[in-house]
PDB file of C-alpha atoms in Angstrom:
ATOM      1  CA  MET V  29     146.898 147.293  25.088  1.00  0.00           C
ATOM      2  CA  GLY V  30     143.346 147.650  23.456  1.00  0.00           C
ATOM      3  CA  SER V  31     142.055 144.572  26.101  1.00  0.00           C
ATOM      4  CA  LYS V  32     143.821 145.393  28.655  1.00  0.00           C
ATOM      5  CA  HIS V  33     142.125 149.016  29.182  1.00  0.00           C
ATOM      6  CA  GLU V  34     139.063 147.068  28.353  1.00  0.00           C
ATOM      7  CA  ARG V  35     139.394 144.767  31.468  1.00  0.00           C
ATOM      8  CA  LEU V  36     140.537 147.712  33.832  1.00  0.00           C
ATOM      9  CA  GLY V  37     137.076 149.214  32.915  1.00  0.00           C
ATOM     10  CA  THR V  38     135.144 146.734  34.000  1.00  0.00           C
ATOM     11  CA  PRO V  39     134.989 147.390  36.926  1.00  0.00           C
ATOM     12  CA  ARG V  40     133.433 150.349  36.356  1.00  0.00           C
ATOM     13  CA  ALA V  41     131.185 149.126  34.310  1.00  0.00           C
ATOM     14  CA  ALA V  42     129.786 146.618  36.833  1.00  0.00           C
ATOM     15  CA  GLY V  43     129.734 149.393  39.278  1.00  0.00           C
ATOM     16  CA  ILE V  44     127.812 151.692  37.327  1.00  0.00           C
ATOM     17  CA  ALA V  45     125.352 148.516  35.775  1.00  0.00           C
ATOM     18  CA  GLY V  46     124.538 147.716  39.201  1.00  0.00           C
ATOM     19  CA  VAL V  47     123.670 151.049  40.862  1.00  0.00           C
ATOM     20  CA  VAL V  48     121.118 151.314  37.697  1.00  0.00           C
ATOM     21  CA  PHE V  49     119.592 148.146  38.440  1.00  0.00           C
ATOM     22  CA  ALA V  50     119.217 148.388  42.156  1.00  0.00           C
ATOM     23  CA  VAL V  51     117.485 152.134  41.428  1.00  0.00           C
ATOM     24  CA  LEU V  52     115.044 150.810  39.008  1.00  0.00           C
ATOM     25  CA  MET V  53     114.276 147.282  40.854  1.00  0.00           C
ATOM     26  CA  ALA V  54     114.132 149.194  44.434  1.00  0.00           C
ATOM     27  CA  ALA V  55     111.459 151.920  42.765  1.00  0.00           C
ATOM     28  CA  ALA V  56     109.738 148.904  40.382  1.00  0.00           C
ATOM     29  CA  ILE V  57     108.950 146.928  44.154  1.00  0.00           C
ATOM     30  CA  VAL V  58     108.648 150.290  46.329  1.00  0.00           C
ATOM     31  CA  LEU V  59     105.913 151.436  43.100  1.00  0.00           C
ATOM     32  CA  VAL V  60     104.058 147.707  43.193  1.00  0.00           C
ATOM     33  CA  ARG V  61     104.105 147.315  46.982  1.00  0.00           C
ATOM     34  CA  ILE V  62     102.441 150.652  47.503  1.00  0.00           C
ATOM     35  CA  ALA V  63      99.743 150.039  44.983  1.00  0.00           C
ATOM     36  CA  LEU V  64      98.942 146.716  45.951  1.00  0.00           C
ATOM     37  CA  PRO V  65      99.844 146.926  50.285  1.00  0.00           C
ATOM     38  CA  GLY V  66      97.657 143.415  50.276  1.00  0.00           C
ATOM     39  CA  GLY V  67      99.745 141.450  48.430  1.00  0.00           C
ATOM     40  CA  ALA V  68      98.368 138.289  47.184  1.00  0.00           C
ATOM     41  CA  ASP V  69      95.939 138.034  49.955  1.00  0.00           C
ATOM     42  CA  ALA V  70      94.108 140.854  49.375  1.00  0.00           C
ATOM     43  CA  ASP V  71      90.231 140.777  49.918  1.00  0.00           C
ATOM     44  CA  ASP V  72      89.716 143.369  47.783  1.00  0.00           C
ATOM     45  CA  ILE V  73      91.439 142.998  44.119  1.00  0.00           C
ATOM     46  CA  THR V  74      90.102 145.633  42.839  1.00  0.00           C
ATOM     47  CA  VAL V  75      92.436 148.501  42.161  1.00  0.00           C
ATOM     48  CA  ASP V  76      91.688 152.166  41.407  1.00  0.00           C
ATOM     49  CA  ALA V  77      93.595 154.657  38.376  1.00  0.00           C
ATOM     50  CA  GLY V  78      96.600 155.982  41.080  1.00  0.00           C
ATOM     51  CA  GLN V  79      97.204 152.064  41.365  1.00  0.00           C
ATOM     52  CA  ARG V  80      96.946 150.892  37.431  1.00  0.00           C
ATOM     53  CA  ASP V  81      99.381 154.224  36.800  1.00  0.00           C
ATOM     54  CA  ALA V  82     102.135 152.724  39.654  1.00  0.00           C
ATOM     55  CA  VAL V  83     102.192 149.531  38.357  1.00  0.00           C
ATOM     56  CA  GLN V  84     102.161 150.332  34.940  1.00  0.00           C
ATOM     57  CA  THR V  85     105.427 152.460  35.781  1.00  0.00           C
ATOM     58  CA  ALA V  86     106.904 149.593  37.979  1.00  0.00           C
ATOM     59  CA  LEU V  87     106.360 147.206  34.373  1.00  0.00           C
ATOM     60  CA  ALA V  88     107.734 149.664  32.197  1.00  0.00           C
ATOM     61  CA  LEU V  89     111.229 149.925  34.702  1.00  0.00           C
ATOM     62  CA  LEU V  90     111.434 145.963  34.862  1.00  0.00           C
ATOM     63  CA  PRO V  91     112.563 145.848  31.308  1.00  0.00           C
ATOM     64  CA  PHE V  92     115.208 148.107  32.181  1.00  0.00           C
ATOM     65  CA  ALA V  93     116.048 147.070  35.476  1.00  0.00           C
ATOM     66  CA  GLY V  94     116.510 143.251  34.073  1.00  0.00           C
ATOM     67  CA  ILE V  95     118.952 143.969  30.866  1.00  0.00           C
ATOM     68  CA  ALA V  96     121.026 146.442  33.695  1.00  0.00           C
ATOM     69  CA  PHE V  97     121.273 143.543  35.903  1.00  0.00           C
ATOM     70  CA  LEU V  98     122.287 141.495  33.190  1.00  0.00           C
ATOM     71  CA  TRP V  99     124.949 144.073  31.685  1.00  0.00           C
ATOM     72  CA  PHE V 100     126.551 143.723  35.949  1.00  0.00           C
ATOM     73  CA  MET V 101     126.223 140.038  36.182  1.00  0.00           C
ATOM     74  CA  GLY V 102     128.433 139.931  32.531  1.00  0.00           C
ATOM     75  CA  ALA V 103     130.787 142.877  34.282  1.00  0.00           C
ATOM     76  CA  LEU V 104     131.187 140.867  37.338  1.00  0.00           C
ATOM     77  CA  ARG V 105     132.137 137.504  35.653  1.00  0.00           C
ATOM     78  CA  GLU V 106     134.365 139.392  33.754  1.00  0.00           C
ATOM     79  CA  GLN V 107     136.218 140.165  37.476  1.00  0.00           C
ATOM     80  CA  ALA V 108     136.873 136.236  38.314  1.00  0.00           C
ATOM     81  CA  GLY V 109     139.061 136.067  35.142  1.00  0.00           C
ATOM     82  CA  GLU V 110     141.186 133.231  34.924  1.00  0.00           C
ATOM     83  CA  ALA V 111     140.299 132.303  38.459  1.00  0.00           C
ATOM     84  CA  GLU V 112     136.827 131.330  37.228  1.00  0.00           C
ATOM     85  CA  ASP V 113     135.803 128.537  39.239  1.00  0.00           C
ATOM     86  CA  ARG V 114     133.314 126.543  36.312  1.00  0.00           C
ATOM     87  CA  PHE V 115     131.357 125.000  39.285  1.00  0.00           C
ATOM     88  CA  ILE V 116     130.260 127.986  40.670  1.00  0.00           C
ATOM     89  CA  SER V 117     130.445 129.686  37.888  1.00  0.00           C
ATOM     90  CA  THR V 118     127.916 127.552  36.357  1.00  0.00           C
ATOM     91  CA  VAL V 119     125.587 128.437  38.956  1.00  0.00           C
ATOM     92  CA  PHE V 120     125.982 132.080  39.023  1.00  0.00           C
ATOM     93  CA  LEU V 121     125.498 132.407  35.318  1.00  0.00           C
ATOM     94  CA  GLY V 122     122.068 129.837  35.888  1.00  0.00           C
ATOM     95  CA  SER V 123     120.994 131.694  38.961  1.00  0.00           C
ATOM     96  CA  GLY V 124     121.289 134.906  37.417  1.00  0.00           C
ATOM     97  CA  LEU V 125     119.491 134.012  33.957  1.00  0.00           C
ATOM     98  CA  VAL V 126     116.547 133.058  36.160  1.00  0.00           C
ATOM     99  CA  PHE V 127     116.256 135.042  37.608  1.00  0.00           C
ATOM    100  CA  VAL V 128     115.752 137.604  35.034  1.00  0.00           C
ATOM    101  CA  ALA V 129     113.444 135.206  33.641  1.00  0.00           C
ATOM    102  CA  THR V 130     111.679 134.525  36.421  1.00  0.00           C
ATOM    103  CA  LEU V 131     111.657 138.473  37.004  1.00  0.00           C
ATOM    104  CA  PHE V 132     109.731 139.462  33.958  1.00  0.00           C
ATOM    105  CA  GLY V 133     107.118 136.366  34.124  1.00  0.00           C
ATOM    106  CA  SER V 134     106.195 137.928  37.071  1.00  0.00           C
ATOM    107  CA  ALA V 135     105.813 141.150  35.431  1.00  0.00           C
ATOM    108  CA  ALA V 136     103.943 140.021  32.412  1.00  0.00           C
ATOM    109  CA  ALA V 137     101.924 138.504  35.501  1.00  0.00           C
ATOM    110  CA  ALA V 138     101.166 141.938  37.129  1.00  0.00           C
ATOM    111  CA  GLY V 139     100.303 143.375  34.119  1.00  0.00           C
ATOM    112  CA  THR V 140      96.995 141.586  34.406  1.00  0.00           C
ATOM    113  CA  VAL V 141      95.973 143.748  37.839  1.00  0.00           C
ATOM    114  CA  LEU V 142      96.478 147.185  34.581  1.00  0.00           C
ATOM    115  CA  ASP V 143      93.294 145.150  32.699  1.00  0.00           C
ATOM    116  CA  GLU V 144      89.636 145.487  34.106  1.00  0.00           C
ATOM    117  CA  SER V 145      88.087 142.684  32.630  1.00  0.00           C
ATOM    118  CA  GLN V 146      90.615 140.558  34.583  1.00  0.00           C
ATOM    119  CA  GLN V 147      90.085 142.543  38.049  1.00  0.00           C
ATOM    120  CA  ASP V 148      87.259 140.287  39.261  1.00  0.00           C
ATOM    121  CA  SER V 149      90.042 137.061  38.714  1.00  0.00           C
ATOM    122  CA  PRO V 150      92.536 136.969  41.812  1.00  0.00           C
ATOM    123  CA  PHE V 151      94.520 134.663  39.868  1.00  0.00           C
ATOM    124  CA  GLY V 152      96.884 136.761  38.314  1.00  0.00           C
ATOM    125  CA  ARG V 153      97.942 138.980  40.713  1.00  0.00           C
ATOM    126  CA  HIS V 154      99.099 135.565  43.121  1.00  0.00           C
ATOM    127  CA  PHE V 155     100.662 134.096  40.231  1.00  0.00           C
ATOM    128  CA  ALA V 156     102.977 137.803  40.628  1.00  0.00           C
ATOM    129  CA  TYR V 157     103.095 137.813  44.180  1.00  0.00           C
ATOM    130  CA  THR V 158     104.368 134.292  44.324  1.00  0.00           C
ATOM    131  CA  LEU V 159     106.251 133.843  41.096  1.00  0.00           C
ATOM    132  CA  LEU V 160     108.793 137.587  42.671  1.00  0.00           C
ATOM    133  CA  ALA V 161     108.865 136.899  45.955  1.00  0.00           C
ATOM    134  CA  THR V 162     109.114 132.858  46.219  1.00  0.00           C
ATOM    135  CA  TYR V 163     110.993 131.790  43.188  1.00  0.00           C
ATOM    136  CA  THR V 164     112.888 135.453  41.865  1.00  0.00           C
ATOM    137  CA  MET V 165     113.605 136.314  45.208  1.00  0.00           C
ATOM    138  CA  ARG V 166     115.284 132.353  45.936  1.00  0.00           C
ATOM    139  CA  MET V 167     116.806 132.555  42.508  1.00  0.00           C
ATOM    140  CA  ALA V 168     118.235 136.710  43.759  1.00  0.00           C
ATOM    141  CA  ALA V 169     119.536 134.493  47.259  1.00  0.00           C
ATOM    142  CA  VAL V 170     121.503 131.893  45.105  1.00  0.00           C
ATOM    143  CA  PHE V 171     122.821 134.737  43.200  1.00  0.00           C
ATOM    144  CA  ILE V 172     123.748 136.964  46.174  1.00  0.00           C
ATOM    145  CA  PHE V 173     125.655 133.013  47.287  1.00  0.00           C
ATOM    146  CA  THR V 174     127.413 132.669  44.689  1.00  0.00           C
ATOM    147  CA  THR V 175     128.968 136.079  43.931  1.00  0.00           C
ATOM    148  CA  SER V 176     130.384 136.426  47.204  1.00  0.00           C
ATOM    149  CA  ALA V 177     131.617 132.929  47.284  1.00  0.00           C
ATOM    150  CA  ILE V 178     133.452 133.943  43.971  1.00  0.00           C
ATOM    151  CA  GLY V 179     134.683 137.914  45.690  1.00  0.00           C
ATOM    152  CA  ARG V 180     136.329 135.856  48.271  1.00  0.00           C
ATOM    153  CA  ARG V 181     138.134 133.173  46.694  1.00  0.00           C
ATOM    154  CA  ILE V 182     139.857 135.341  44.136  1.00  0.00           C
ATOM    155  CA  GLY V 183     140.147 138.235  46.633  1.00  0.00           C
ATOM    156  CA  PHE V 184     137.977 140.832  45.380  1.00  0.00           C
ATOM    157  CA  PHE V 185     135.404 141.519  48.104  1.00  0.00           C
ATOM    158  CA  PRO V 186     136.791 142.246  51.683  1.00  0.00           C
ATOM    159  CA  ARG V 187     135.619 140.242  54.673  1.00  0.00           C
ATOM    160  CA  PRO V 188     132.517 142.253  55.925  1.00  0.00           C
ATOM    161  CA  LEU V 189     131.268 142.828  52.173  1.00  0.00           C
ATOM    162  CA  VAL V 190     131.097 138.434  51.751  1.00  0.00           C
ATOM    163  CA  VAL V 191     129.678 138.380  55.259  1.00  0.00           C
ATOM    164  CA  LEU V 192     127.006 141.358  54.448  1.00  0.00           C
ATOM    165  CA  GLY V 193     126.375 138.956  51.452  1.00  0.00           C
ATOM    166  CA  TYR V 194     125.795 135.456  52.674  1.00  0.00           C
ATOM    167  CA  LEU V 195     123.260 137.251  55.629  1.00  0.00           C
ATOM    168  CA  ALA V 196     121.724 138.806  52.530  1.00  0.00           C
ATOM    169  CA  GLY V 197     121.158 135.430  50.886  1.00  0.00           C
ATOM    170  CA  LEU V 198     120.176 133.558  53.932  1.00  0.00           C
ATOM    171  CA  THR V 199     117.080 136.363  54.485  1.00  0.00           C
ATOM    172  CA  LEU V 200     116.181 136.050  50.794  1.00  0.00           C
ATOM    173  CA  LEU V 201     115.755 131.760  50.990  1.00  0.00           C
ATOM    174  CA  VAL V 202     114.775 131.686  54.272  1.00  0.00           C
ATOM    175  CA  VAL V 203     112.197 134.663  54.692  1.00  0.00           C
ATOM    176  CA  GLY V 204     110.614 134.534  51.353  1.00  0.00           C
ATOM    177  CA  ALA V 205     107.360 136.028  50.643  1.00  0.00           C
ATOM    178  CA  ASP V 206     106.690 135.158  55.096  1.00  0.00           C
ATOM    179  CA  VAL V 207     107.788 139.312  55.172  1.00  0.00           C
ATOM    180  CA  PRO V 208     106.827 141.931  53.671  1.00  0.00           C
ATOM    181  CA  TRP V 209     109.316 144.381  51.573  1.00  0.00           C
ATOM    182  CA  SER V 210     112.037 141.733  51.838  1.00  0.00           C
ATOM    183  CA  GLU V 211     112.722 141.810  48.146  1.00  0.00           C
ATOM    184  CA  LEU V 212     114.421 145.286  48.874  1.00  0.00           C
ATOM    185  CA  VAL V 213     116.930 143.205  49.910  1.00  0.00           C
ATOM    186  CA  PHE V 214     118.275 141.919  46.503  1.00  0.00           C
ATOM    187  CA  PRO V 215     118.737 145.250  45.394  1.00  0.00           C
ATOM    188  CA  ALA V 216     120.278 146.659  48.206  1.00  0.00           C
ATOM    189  CA  TRP V 217     122.476 144.212  48.209  1.00  0.00           C
ATOM    190  CA  ALA V 218     123.518 144.967  44.657  1.00  0.00           C
ATOM    191  CA  LEU V 219     123.332 148.725  45.597  1.00  0.00           C
ATOM    192  CA  VAL V 220     126.692 148.493  48.053  1.00  0.00           C
ATOM    193  CA  VAL V 221     129.021 145.711  46.178  1.00  0.00           C
ATOM    194  CA  SER V 222     128.284 148.672  42.866  1.00  0.00           C
ATOM    195  CA  LEU V 223     129.405 151.663  45.205  1.00  0.00           C
ATOM    196  CA  TYR V 224     132.263 149.213  46.628  1.00  0.00           C
ATOM    197  CA  ILE V 225     133.279 148.740  42.442  1.00  0.00           C
ATOM    198  CA  LEU V 226     132.957 152.084  42.059  1.00  0.00           C
ATOM    199  CA  ARG V 227     135.320 152.781  44.229  1.00  0.00           C
ATOM    200  CA  GLY V 228     138.047 152.496  41.744  1.00  0.00           C
ATOM    201  CA  ARG V 229     139.752 148.950  43.468  1.00  0.00           C
ATOM    202  CA  ARG V 230     141.174 147.411  40.105  1.00  0.00           C
ATOM    203  CA  PRO V 231     139.958 143.603  39.189  1.00  0.00           C
ATOM    204  CA  ALA V 232     142.037 140.945  41.818  1.00  0.00           C
ATOM    205  CA  GLY V 233     140.301 138.055  38.452  1.00  0.00           C
ATOM    206  CA  SER V 234     143.557 139.109  36.904  1.00  0.00           C
ATOM    207  CA  ARG V 235     145.866 137.014  38.595  1.00  0.00           C
ATOM    208  CA  PRO V 236     146.056 133.756  38.895  1.00  0.00           C
ATOM    209  CA  ALA V 237     143.512 131.862  42.227  1.00  0.00           C
ATOM    210  CA  ALA V 238     146.115 130.054  44.806  1.00  0.00           C
ATOM    211  CA  PRO V 239     146.297 126.431  44.567  1.00  0.00           C
ATOM    212  CA  VAL V 240     143.467 124.856  46.507  1.00  0.00           C
TER     213      VAL V 240
END
């Protein structure tokens, strides 16, 4: 009985964790984009006190965003239950873990703008933007694709949400760093998925998948 109640509580855990991740991730992206609007190719690489404060706040939020994402990812995987496809789940898990690793790496690189002795070199900023916009967001795209595929396969996501996921993943995969603010697509998708889960639907993954 206890395990059953824990399983039925998993969707709520996924929804809450997803909302926390989406809010923290979006806030960090907005703060960095506002503080460093020129991105990696900015001519002026010096930052003032206000910009450093904004970046410092963003960097303080990212570890908690990563933790919430791991919780979100684990709770989502639980939805598949016995219907879990090993191939898709492996890609799902791998892309999620690489996303968090590259997210933390880009945050560490972005921290160089807080060091006044390193501001004469654009390497840290360029590396941070490249890692975030090119690699981290590509992994986010793969995570969205696999999550949407799992949700479609077990019948947990409605068709419009699956289509939205594929469009969001395609946007991050193709657009990447070419369009400023495109990084917000991922937390926006996570927020939509989390709010859908919080509507209280029972996990469809508790029933076996139909034969393929």
